[in-house]
Amino acid sequence: MQLRFCVPALFGLEGLTADELRRLAMADVSAENGRVFFNGTWEDAAKANLWLRTGERVLLVLGDFLARTFDELFESVKALPLEDIIPKNGAFPVKGHSVRSRLMSIPDCQKIIKKAAATRLGHAYGLNMLPETGTLYQLQFIILNDRCLLLLDTTGTALHKRGYRPAASEAPIRETLAAAMVLLSRRRGDRPLCDPFCGSGTILIEAAMLASNRAPGALRHFAMEQFDNADAQMFRRLREETLEVLTPFEGPITGSDMDPAAIALAKENANRAGCSGQIAFTCAPFSREVLPDSGIIITNPPYGERLGTEVQARALYAQMGKVLAEGPNLGLYVITPDKEFERVFGKKADKKRKLYNGMIQCELYQYRQTARPAKRK
Ligand SMILES: C[S@@+](CC[C@H](N)C(=O)[O-])C[C@H]1O[C@@H](n2cnc3c(N)ncnc32)[C@H](O)[C@@H]1O
C-alpha cells in the first residue's frame, strides 16, 4: 500500500534530503521549507530510517486538511481511520506546532486533536476510556497557513542520534549537519580528508560512514519496530543488507584537536561507529603539521560564541588563512557564524551556503583551493 511520508530536515538541507530519498528510489519526492515528502511502503519507511544521513525523522502522514476552526480540526481528525494504525491499548500522545495560522494556541490544538483521536478510537474499539498502556504511537501536528498535517512518528529518538555518540565534547555539531557538509563537499572516497578542529570526531565519522557506504541507522532501533504491525523479519533483512553493501574504504581521513579529552572521545565514538581503523586522530594544536599535502578540510572551528571569545576565534581564522595561503593546496569547507570570516581568513569563498548549527545561523564557506598563487616580483 502506498503511504505518504514527511521528513523534517534542518533549514537549508531540504534539497540534500530530497536527493538522498531519490537515491533510495522513493517515489514522488518533493521538498518544502524544512521538510521533504515521499510516497512509499512501510518497508520504504524502514529504509529511510536506516539510510537517511541528513533527515531528522520519518513521519507517516495520517491526514492533510484545512483547519481554520477548532470544529474543523476536531471533525477532520475524527474522520481519519486511526484504528488502522493505533491498536486498542496504544498510547497516542500529541505534540506539534502552528505557524501563520488562525489556530495558534498549541495546548488547545493538542487537546482538540487528542479528544478527536480518542473519540474515533473509542468508537472503533467500543470503549469509553482507552487504556493507553501499550506501544507508543507519537502523534505530531504541523499547522501552517491553516493547513494541518497530522503525522505519526516512525523514528522515535531523532535520526541525528546515530548511536555512536552517547557523549560529545564541547559544542559538537549535529550528525545530520556534519553529514550534509561532507555530502556538499562532493568528496570522492579516495581524496584525503582532514578536520583540524575535530572535537568528538563527528564530521570525520560521518565521512568515513559515507565513504564505506555504512548505513547511519544500522546501530540503533526505531519507534516503528515496536508497532503492532511491525515486521521484525523485514527489519532483520534490511539490517543484514546494510552489511552486504559495505564498500572497502579508500582515502585517508585524519583529525586533530588540541583538547586531549576530545581526542579520547573521538576515538571512542569512531570505535562505536565501526570506523576506528579508518580515521587517524592526533592531539595537536592547529598548524601546517596536522594538514595533509592534498585533499580537503571540512571543519567546524570554534566560533567564540560557545567556546572561547570572538577575538580568539578570529586569531585562529587568520592563522588558518596564513597557513593555507602558503600551501598545501587544499579544498576547504568551513562552517562559522562569523560574517567577517572571509576578510579575516584573507580570501573570498568560491561559494557560500546558509545553514543552521542548532539555533546559530552560520555560513558554510567553500573554497576549491586555499593556496594563493605566488606574487610576481
Ligand atoms: C566547535 S568545536 C568542534 C566540534 C566538533 N565538530 C564535534 O562535533 O565535536 C571546536 C574544537 O576546536 C578545538 N580547538 C580550539 N582551538 C584549537 C586550536 N588552536 N587547535 C586545535 N583545536 C582547537 C576545541 O578543542 C574544540 O574541540
mmCIF file of N, CA, C and O in Angstrom, residues 241-331:
data_model
loop_
_atom_site.group_PDB
_atom_site.id
_atom_site.type_symbol
_atom_site.label_atom_id
_atom_site.label_comp_id
_atom_site.label_asym_id
_atom_site.label_seq_id
_atom_site.Cartn_x
_atom_site.Cartn_y
_atom_site.Cartn_z
ATOM 1 N N GLU A 241 21.235 -6.477 4.913
ATOM 2 C CA GLU A 241 21.622 -5.885 3.618
ATOM 3 C C GLU A 241 22.604 -4.728 3.799
ATOM 4 O O GLU A 241 23.466 -4.499 2.963
ATOM 5 N N THR A 242 22.469 -3.993 4.924
ATOM 6 C CA THR A 242 23.402 -2.867 5.127
ATOM 7 C C THR A 242 24.844 -3.390 5.232
ATOM 8 O O THR A 242 25.778 -2.694 4.865
ATOM 9 N N LEU A 243 25.009 -4.620 5.728
ATOM 10 C CA LEU A 243 26.358 -5.179 5.839
ATOM 11 C C LEU A 243 26.868 -5.651 4.483
ATOM 12 O O LEU A 243 28.046 -5.526 4.160
ATOM 13 N N GLU A 244 25.916 -6.171 3.656
ATOM 14 C CA GLU A 244 26.332 -6.694 2.347
ATOM 15 C C GLU A 244 26.835 -5.590 1.422
ATOM 16 O O GLU A 244 27.633 -5.836 0.530
ATOM 17 N N VAL A 245 26.324 -4.361 1.606
ATOM 18 C CA VAL A 245 26.699 -3.297 0.666
ATOM 19 C C VAL A 245 27.869 -2.442 1.160
ATOM 20 O O VAL A 245 28.238 -1.463 0.515
ATOM 21 N N LEU A 246 28.468 -2.832 2.299
ATOM 22 C CA LEU A 246 29.636 -2.083 2.782
ATOM 23 C C LEU A 246 30.728 -2.129 1.720
ATOM 24 O O LEU A 246 30.979 -3.182 1.129
ATOM 25 N N THR A 247 31.373 -0.983 1.477
ATOM 26 C CA THR A 247 32.410 -0.966 0.442
ATOM 27 C C THR A 247 33.769 -0.744 1.099
ATOM 28 O O THR A 247 33.855 -0.098 2.138
ATOM 29 N N PRO A 248 34.839 -1.265 0.470
ATOM 30 C CA PRO A 248 36.158 -1.059 1.060
ATOM 31 C C PRO A 248 36.456 0.434 1.107
ATOM 32 O O PRO A 248 35.994 1.193 0.269
ATOM 33 N N PHE A 249 37.231 0.789 2.075
ATOM 34 C CA PHE A 249 37.430 2.188 2.354
ATOM 35 C C PHE A 249 38.730 2.671 1.737
ATOM 36 O O PHE A 249 39.719 1.969 1.769
ATOM 37 N N GLU A 250 38.689 3.879 1.126
ATOM 38 C CA GLU A 250 39.881 4.285 0.372
ATOM 39 C C GLU A 250 40.723 5.366 1.036
ATOM 40 O O GLU A 250 41.662 5.086 1.747
ATOM 41 N N GLY A 251 40.324 6.629 0.835
ATOM 42 C CA GLY A 251 41.216 7.741 1.181
ATOM 43 C C GLY A 251 41.502 7.894 2.657
ATOM 44 O O GLY A 251 40.690 7.522 3.498
ATOM 45 N N PRO A 252 42.666 8.453 2.986
ATOM 46 C CA PRO A 252 42.999 8.670 4.388
ATOM 47 C C PRO A 252 42.136 9.768 5.006
ATOM 48 O O PRO A 252 41.899 10.811 4.388
ATOM 49 N N ILE A 253 41.671 9.520 6.201
ATOM 50 C CA ILE A 253 40.895 10.512 6.949
ATOM 51 C C ILE A 253 41.643 10.795 8.237
ATOM 52 O O ILE A 253 41.954 9.870 8.997
ATOM 53 N N THR A 254 41.948 12.071 8.472
ATOM 54 C CA THR A 254 42.711 12.424 9.668
ATOM 55 C C THR A 254 42.013 13.541 10.431
ATOM 56 O O THR A 254 41.361 14.396 9.842
ATOM 57 N N GLY A 255 42.172 13.506 11.751
ATOM 58 C CA GLY A 255 41.565 14.542 12.577
ATOM 59 C C GLY A 255 42.495 14.927 13.694
ATOM 60 O O GLY A 255 43.276 14.103 14.181
ATOM 61 N N SER A 256 42.422 16.200 14.089
ATOM 62 C CA SER A 256 43.226 16.635 15.235
ATOM 63 C C SER A 256 42.447 17.673 16.023
ATOM 64 O O SER A 256 41.503 18.290 15.521
ATOM 65 N N ASP A 257 42.857 17.825 17.270
ATOM 66 C CA ASP A 257 42.238 18.792 18.172
ATOM 67 C C ASP A 257 43.249 18.996 19.290
ATOM 68 O O ASP A 257 43.998 18.080 19.639
ATOM 69 N N MET A 258 43.259 20.202 19.865
ATOM 70 C CA MET A 258 44.262 20.432 20.917
ATOM 71 C C MET A 258 43.803 19.899 22.271
ATOM 72 O O MET A 258 44.595 19.845 23.209
ATOM 73 N N ASP A 259 42.538 19.469 22.348
ATOM 74 C CA ASP A 259 41.999 19.010 23.634
ATOM 75 C C ASP A 259 42.113 17.481 23.730
ATOM 76 O O ASP A 259 41.447 16.762 22.982
ATOM 77 N N PRO A 260 42.951 16.976 24.656
ATOM 78 C CA PRO A 260 43.141 15.514 24.739
ATOM 79 C C PRO A 260 41.841 14.776 25.062
ATOM 80 O O PRO A 260 41.625 13.665 24.573
ATOM 81 N N ALA A 261 40.956 15.407 25.856
ATOM 82 C CA ALA A 261 39.693 14.735 26.211
ATOM 83 C C ALA A 261 38.824 14.568 24.965
ATOM 84 O O ALA A 261 38.165 13.529 24.779
ATOM 85 N N ALA A 262 38.835 15.577 24.091
ATOM 86 C CA ALA A 262 38.047 15.494 22.852
ATOM 87 C C ALA A 262 38.575 14.372 21.964
ATOM 88 O O ALA A 262 37.803 13.595 21.390
ATOM 89 N N ILE A 263 39.909 14.260 21.871
ATOM 90 C CA ILE A 263 40.504 13.210 21.027
ATOM 91 C C ILE A 263 40.176 11.824 21.586
ATOM 92 O O ILE A 263 39.825 10.903 20.829
ATOM 93 N N ALA A 264 40.219 11.691 22.902
ATOM 94 C CA ALA A 264 39.881 10.388 23.505
ATOM 95 C C ALA A 264 38.438 10.023 23.168
ATOM 96 O O ALA A 264 38.137 8.881 22.799
ATOM 97 N N LEU A 265 37.558 11.015 23.256
ATOM 98 C CA LEU A 265 36.139 10.790 22.960
ATOM 99 C C LEU A 265 35.939 10.460 21.473
ATOM 100 O O LEU A 265 35.173 9.561 21.105
ATOM 101 N N ALA A 266 36.653 11.199 20.620
ATOM 102 C CA ALA A 266 36.533 10.971 19.172
ATOM 103 C C ALA A 266 36.920 9.531 18.840
ATOM 104 O O ALA A 266 36.263 8.865 18.034
ATOM 105 N N LYS A 267 37.976 9.033 19.495
ATOM 106 C CA LYS A 267 38.428 7.653 19.239
ATOM 107 C C LYS A 267 37.348 6.662 19.676
ATOM 108 O O LYS A 267 37.062 5.697 18.974
ATOM 109 N N GLU A 268 36.767 6.925 20.856
ATOM 110 C CA GLU A 268 35.700 6.029 21.343
ATOM 111 C C GLU A 268 34.515 6.039 20.387
ATOM 112 O O GLU A 268 33.934 4.997 20.065
ATOM 113 N N ASN A 269 34.131 7.245 19.937
ATOM 114 C CA ASN A 269 32.982 7.365 19.031
ATOM 115 C C ASN A 269 33.242 6.626 17.716
ATOM 116 O O ASN A 269 32.370 5.918 17.200
ATOM 117 N N ALA A 270 34.455 6.806 17.177
ATOM 118 C CA ALA A 270 34.802 6.150 15.907
ATOM 119 C C ALA A 270 34.754 4.635 16.076
ATOM 120 O O ALA A 270 34.278 3.909 15.197
ATOM 121 N N ASN A 271 35.202 4.185 17.234
ATOM 122 C CA ASN A 271 35.174 2.764 17.544
ATOM 123 C C ASN A 271 33.732 2.246 17.532
ATOM 124 O O ASN A 271 33.416 1.241 16.899
ATOM 125 N N ARG A 272 32.860 2.976 18.231
ATOM 126 C CA ARG A 272 31.444 2.573 18.298
ATOM 127 C C ARG A 272 30.807 2.581 16.906
ATOM 128 O O ARG A 272 29.959 1.766 16.610
ATOM 129 N N ALA A 273 31.226 3.559 16.066
ATOM 130 C CA ALA A 273 30.638 3.674 14.726
ATOM 131 C C ALA A 273 31.202 2.630 13.772
ATOM 132 O O ALA A 273 30.747 2.511 12.638
ATOM 133 N N GLY A 274 32.204 1.878 14.212
ATOM 134 C CA GLY A 274 32.789 0.825 13.360
ATOM 135 C C GLY A 274 33.815 1.384 12.392
ATOM 136 O O GLY A 274 34.154 0.741 11.415
ATOM 137 N N CYS A 275 34.302 2.631 12.623
ATOM 138 C CA CYS A 275 35.289 3.185 11.685
ATOM 139 C C CYS A 275 36.605 3.519 12.358
ATOM 140 O O CYS A 275 37.333 4.389 11.877
ATOM 141 N N SER A 276 36.928 2.856 13.458
ATOM 142 C CA SER A 276 38.130 3.270 14.189
ATOM 143 C C SER A 276 39.389 3.056 13.351
ATOM 144 O O SER A 276 40.317 3.856 13.416
ATOM 145 N N GLY A 277 39.424 2.000 12.536
ATOM 146 C CA GLY A 277 40.621 1.742 11.732
ATOM 147 C C GLY A 277 40.743 2.705 10.562
ATOM 148 O O GLY A 277 41.752 2.711 9.863
ATOM 149 N N GLN A 278 39.725 3.507 10.343
ATOM 150 C CA GLN A 278 39.703 4.327 9.124
ATOM 151 C C GLN A 278 40.050 5.789 9.372
ATOM 152 O O GLN A 278 40.152 6.565 8.432
ATOM 153 N N ILE A 279 40.154 6.171 10.632
ATOM 154 C CA ILE A 279 40.439 7.581 10.939
ATOM 155 C C ILE A 279 41.651 7.642 11.863
ATOM 156 O O ILE A 279 41.694 6.937 12.873
ATOM 157 N N ALA A 280 42.622 8.491 11.502
ATOM 158 C CA ALA A 280 43.795 8.676 12.382
ATOM 159 C C ALA A 280 43.622 9.983 13.142
ATOM 160 O O ALA A 280 43.486 11.047 12.529
ATOM 161 N N PHE A 281 43.583 9.896 14.481
ATOM 162 C CA PHE A 281 43.398 11.088 15.308
ATOM 163 C C PHE A 281 44.723 11.486 15.970
ATOM 164 O O PHE A 281 45.493 10.622 16.404
ATOM 165 N N THR A 282 44.956 12.778 16.062
ATOM 166 C CA THR A 282 46.156 13.289 16.739
ATOM 167 C C THR A 282 45.740 14.415 17.667
ATOM 168 O O THR A 282 44.902 15.238 17.292
ATOM 169 N N CYS A 283 46.356 14.461 18.837
ATOM 170 C CA CYS A 283 46.102 15.586 19.736
ATOM 171 C C CYS A 283 47.161 16.646 19.464
ATOM 172 O O CYS A 283 48.343 16.445 19.766
ATOM 173 N N ALA A 284 46.747 17.742 18.839
ATOM 174 C CA ALA A 284 47.716 18.797 18.488
ATOM 175 C C ALA A 284 46.979 20.089 18.190
ATOM 176 O O ALA A 284 45.862 20.062 17.673
ATOM 177 N N PRO A 285 47.608 21.224 18.502
ATOM 178 C CA PRO A 285 47.004 22.499 18.090
ATOM 179 C C PRO A 285 47.114 22.664 16.580
ATOM 180 O O PRO A 285 47.953 22.017 15.943
ATOM 181 N N PHE A 286 46.278 23.538 16.024
ATOM 182 C CA PHE A 286 46.288 23.745 14.574
ATOM 183 C C PHE A 286 47.651 24.248 14.101
ATOM 184 O O PHE A 286 48.200 25.183 14.678
ATOM 185 N N SER A 287 48.185 23.636 13.070
ATOM 186 C CA SER A 287 49.427 24.109 12.431
ATOM 187 C C SER A 287 49.530 23.397 11.087
ATOM 188 O O SER A 287 48.749 22.484 10.800
ATOM 189 N N ARG A 288 50.506 23.763 10.302
ATOM 190 C CA ARG A 288 50.744 23.115 8.994
ATOM 191 C C ARG A 288 50.926 21.601 9.177
ATOM 192 O O ARG A 288 50.497 20.814 8.343
ATOM 193 N N GLU A 289 51.542 21.210 10.312
ATOM 194 C CA GLU A 289 51.894 19.794 10.526
ATOM 195 C C GLU A 289 50.683 18.873 10.565
ATOM 196 O O GLU A 289 50.792 17.703 10.228
ATOM 197 N N VAL A 290 49.519 19.381 10.983
ATOM 198 C CA VAL A 290 48.369 18.464 11.111
ATOM 199 C C VAL A 290 47.623 18.304 9.781
ATOM 200 O O VAL A 290 46.673 17.525 9.692
ATOM 201 N N LEU A 291 48.043 19.042 8.744
ATOM 202 C CA LEU A 291 47.304 19.016 7.480
ATOM 203 C C LEU A 291 47.920 18.038 6.486
ATOM 204 O O LEU A 291 49.149 17.876 6.460
ATOM 205 N N PRO A 292 47.093 17.402 5.647
ATOM 206 C CA PRO A 292 47.662 16.528 4.615
ATOM 207 C C PRO A 292 48.261 17.383 3.486
ATOM 208 O O PRO A 292 48.047 18.594 3.444
ATOM 209 N N ASP A 293 48.962 16.748 2.561
ATOM 210 C CA ASP A 293 49.583 17.507 1.463
ATOM 211 C C ASP A 293 48.612 17.791 0.335
ATOM 212 O O ASP A 293 48.857 18.635 -0.523
ATOM 213 N N SER A 294 47.510 17.034 0.305
ATOM 214 C CA SER A 294 46.482 17.312 -0.710
ATOM 215 C C SER A 294 45.145 16.854 -0.136
ATOM 216 O O SER A 294 45.111 16.193 0.902
ATOM 217 N N GLY A 295 44.064 17.237 -0.805
ATOM 218 C CA GLY A 295 42.748 16.795 -0.342
ATOM 219 C C GLY A 295 41.898 17.961 0.146
ATOM 220 O O GLY A 295 42.031 19.083 -0.357
ATOM 221 N N ILE A 296 41.027 17.697 1.135
ATOM 222 C CA ILE A 296 40.155 18.765 1.626
ATOM 223 C C ILE A 296 40.079 18.784 3.149
ATOM 224 O O ILE A 296 40.250 17.756 3.814
ATOM 225 N N ILE A 297 39.783 19.993 3.632
ATOM 226 C CA ILE A 297 39.490 20.186 5.051
ATOM 227 C C ILE A 297 37.983 20.432 5.143
ATOM 228 O O ILE A 297 37.444 21.264 4.415
ATOM 229 N N ILE A 298 37.320 19.689 6.016
ATOM 230 C CA ILE A 298 35.920 20.001 6.335
ATOM 231 C C ILE A 298 35.899 20.207 7.840
ATOM 232 O O ILE A 298 36.277 19.305 8.590
ATOM 233 N N THR A 299 35.507 21.397 8.274
ATOM 234 C CA THR A 299 35.679 21.672 9.691
ATOM 235 C C THR A 299 34.665 22.641 10.281
ATOM 236 O O THR A 299 34.071 23.449 9.580
ATOM 237 N N ASN A 300 34.500 22.508 11.597
ATOM 238 C CA ASN A 300 33.602 23.300 12.422
ATOM 239 C C ASN A 300 34.486 23.884 13.552
ATOM 240 O O ASN A 300 34.561 23.324 14.614
ATOM 241 N N PRO A 301 35.183 24.988 13.227
ATOM 242 C CA PRO A 301 36.147 25.520 14.205
ATOM 243 C C PRO A 301 35.426 26.213 15.354
ATOM 244 O O PRO A 301 34.211 26.381 15.306
ATOM 245 N N PRO A 302 36.158 26.645 16.392
ATOM 246 C CA PRO A 302 35.489 27.408 17.461
ATOM 247 C C PRO A 302 34.896 28.691 16.886
ATOM 248 O O PRO A 302 35.459 29.276 15.963
ATOM 249 N N TYR A 303 33.745 29.104 17.418
ATOM 250 C CA TYR A 303 33.069 30.319 16.929
ATOM 251 C C TYR A 303 33.331 31.517 17.825
ATOM 252 O O TYR A 303 33.046 32.631 17.462
ATOM 253 N N GLY A 304 33.736 31.226 19.066
ATOM 254 C CA GLY A 304 33.820 32.327 20.024
ATOM 255 C C GLY A 304 32.472 32.625 20.657
ATOM 256 O O GLY A 304 32.346 33.555 21.432
ATOM 257 N N GLU A 305 31.428 31.855 20.313
ATOM 258 C CA GLU A 305 30.119 32.059 20.959
ATOM 259 C C GLU A 305 29.963 31.048 22.082
ATOM 260 O O GLU A 305 29.636 31.373 23.202
ATOM 261 N N ARG A 306 30.203 29.789 21.732
ATOM 262 C CA ARG A 306 30.060 28.753 22.745
ATOM 263 C C ARG A 306 31.413 28.420 23.372
ATOM 264 O O ARG A 306 31.505 28.005 24.495
ATOM 265 N N LEU A 307 32.476 28.564 22.593
ATOM 266 C CA LEU A 307 33.823 28.248 23.095
ATOM 267 C C LEU A 307 34.722 29.463 22.913
ATOM 268 O O LEU A 307 34.822 29.987 21.815
ATOM 269 N N GLY A 308 35.397 29.891 23.963
ATOM 270 C CA GLY A 308 36.365 30.984 23.861
ATOM 271 C C GLY A 308 35.716 32.303 23.476
ATOM 272 O O GLY A 308 34.508 32.476 23.576
ATOM 273 N N THR A 309 36.507 33.214 22.965
ATOM 274 C CA THR A 309 35.980 34.521 22.600
ATOM 275 C C THR A 309 36.088 34.715 21.097
ATOM 276 O O THR A 309 36.807 33.991 20.411
ATOM 277 N N GLU A 310 35.400 35.752 20.615
ATOM 278 C CA GLU A 310 35.442 36.044 19.184
ATOM 279 C C GLU A 310 36.870 36.405 18.757
ATOM 280 O O GLU A 310 37.318 36.023 17.671
ATOM 281 N N VAL A 311 37.579 37.126 19.653
ATOM 282 C CA VAL A 311 38.953 37.528 19.318
ATOM 283 C C VAL A 311 39.816 36.283 19.102
ATOM 284 O O VAL A 311 40.573 36.180 18.124
ATOM 285 N N GLN A 312 39.657 35.303 20.017
ATOM 286 C CA GLN A 312 40.450 34.063 19.884
ATOM 287 C C GLN A 312 40.078 33.334 18.590
ATOM 288 O O GLN A 312 40.938 32.824 17.879
ATOM 289 N N ALA A 313 38.745 33.272 18.325
ATOM 290 C CA ALA A 313 38.291 32.562 17.129
ATOM 291 C C ALA A 313 38.869 33.228 15.884
ATOM 292 O O ALA A 313 39.384 32.556 14.984
ATOM 293 N N ARG A 314 38.833 34.560 15.859
ATOM 294 C CA ARG A 314 39.349 35.266 14.669
ATOM 295 C C ARG A 314 40.861 35.091 14.524
ATOM 296 O O ARG A 314 41.367 35.002 13.406
ATOM 297 N N ALA A 315 41.557 35.033 15.658
ATOM 298 C CA ALA A 315 43.015 34.825 15.581
ATOM 299 C C ALA A 315 43.287 33.474 14.911
ATOM 300 O O ALA A 315 44.202 33.331 14.090
ATOM 301 N N LEU A 316 42.432 32.506 15.226
ATOM 302 C CA LEU A 316 42.582 31.169 14.638
ATOM 303 C C LEU A 316 42.243 31.194 13.129
ATOM 304 O O LEU A 316 42.939 30.577 12.324
ATOM 305 N N TYR A 317 41.195 31.922 12.755
ATOM 306 C CA TYR A 317 40.829 32.015 11.325
ATOM 307 C C TYR A 317 41.969 32.678 10.539
ATOM 308 O O TYR A 317 42.271 32.277 9.409
ATOM 309 N N ALA A 318 42.584 33.705 11.158
ATOM 310 C CA ALA A 318 43.694 34.398 10.494
ATOM 311 C C ALA A 318 44.880 33.440 10.339
ATOM 312 O O ALA A 318 45.524 33.386 9.287
ATOM 313 N N GLN A 319 45.120 32.648 11.401
ATOM 314 C CA GLN A 319 46.220 31.665 11.338
ATOM 315 C C GLN A 319 45.958 30.635 10.239
ATOM 316 O O GLN A 319 46.845 30.274 9.469
ATOM 317 N N MET A 320 44.683 30.181 10.173
ATOM 318 C CA MET A 320 44.319 29.220 9.114
ATOM 319 C C MET A 320 44.590 29.834 7.745
ATOM 320 O O MET A 320 45.152 29.193 6.849
ATOM 321 N N GLY A 321 44.176 31.095 7.582
ATOM 322 C CA GLY A 321 44.351 31.782 6.302
ATOM 323 C C GLY A 321 45.818 31.854 5.923
ATOM 324 O O GLY A 321 46.191 31.596 4.776
ATOM 325 N N LYS A 322 46.666 32.165 6.926
ATOM 326 C CA LYS A 322 48.100 32.328 6.654
ATOM 327 C C LYS A 322 48.718 30.974 6.266
ATOM 328 O O LYS A 322 49.401 30.859 5.258
ATOM 329 N N VAL A 323 48.422 29.954 7.083
ATOM 330 C CA VAL A 323 48.992 28.620 6.821
ATOM 331 C C VAL A 323 48.544 28.122 5.439
ATOM 332 O O VAL A 323 49.350 27.646 4.642
ATOM 333 N N LEU A 324 47.248 28.281 5.164
ATOM 334 C CA LEU A 324 46.706 27.711 3.931
ATOM 335 C C LEU A 324 47.070 28.540 2.694
ATOM 336 O O LEU A 324 47.057 28.026 1.575
ATOM 337 N N ALA A 325 47.416 29.806 2.887
ATOM 338 C CA ALA A 325 47.831 30.626 1.749
ATOM 339 C C ALA A 325 49.167 30.151 1.203
ATOM 340 O O ALA A 325 49.430 30.205 0.012
ATOM 341 N N GLU A 326 49.985 29.637 2.124
ATOM 342 C CA GLU A 326 51.342 29.236 1.726
ATOM 343 C C GLU A 326 51.376 27.797 1.205
ATOM 344 O O GLU A 326 52.418 27.285 0.852
ATOM 345 N N GLY A 327 50.267 27.136 1.181
ATOM 346 C CA GLY A 327 50.198 25.731 0.791
ATOM 347 C C GLY A 327 50.269 24.891 2.032
ATOM 348 O O GLY A 327 50.630 25.412 3.073
ATOM 349 N N PRO A 328 49.834 23.667 2.043
ATOM 350 C CA PRO A 328 49.444 22.863 0.894
ATOM 351 C C PRO A 328 48.159 23.394 0.257
ATOM 352 O O PRO A 328 47.425 24.143 0.892
ATOM 353 N N ASN A 329 47.940 22.990 -0.976
ATOM 354 C CA ASN A 329 46.751 23.454 -1.669
ATOM 355 C C ASN A 329 45.588 22.500 -1.391
ATOM 356 O O ASN A 329 45.523 21.413 -1.936
ATOM 357 N N LEU A 330 44.706 22.939 -0.529
ATOM 358 C CA LEU A 330 43.603 22.071 -0.101
ATOM 359 C C LEU A 330 42.270 22.730 -0.426
ATOM 360 O O LEU A 330 42.182 23.957 -0.508
ATOM 361 N N GLY A 331 41.225 21.920 -0.569
ATOM 362 C CA GLY A 331 39.877 22.466 -0.594
ATOM 363 C C GLY A 331 39.474 22.728 0.853
ATOM 364 O O GLY A 331 39.988 22.071 1.766
#
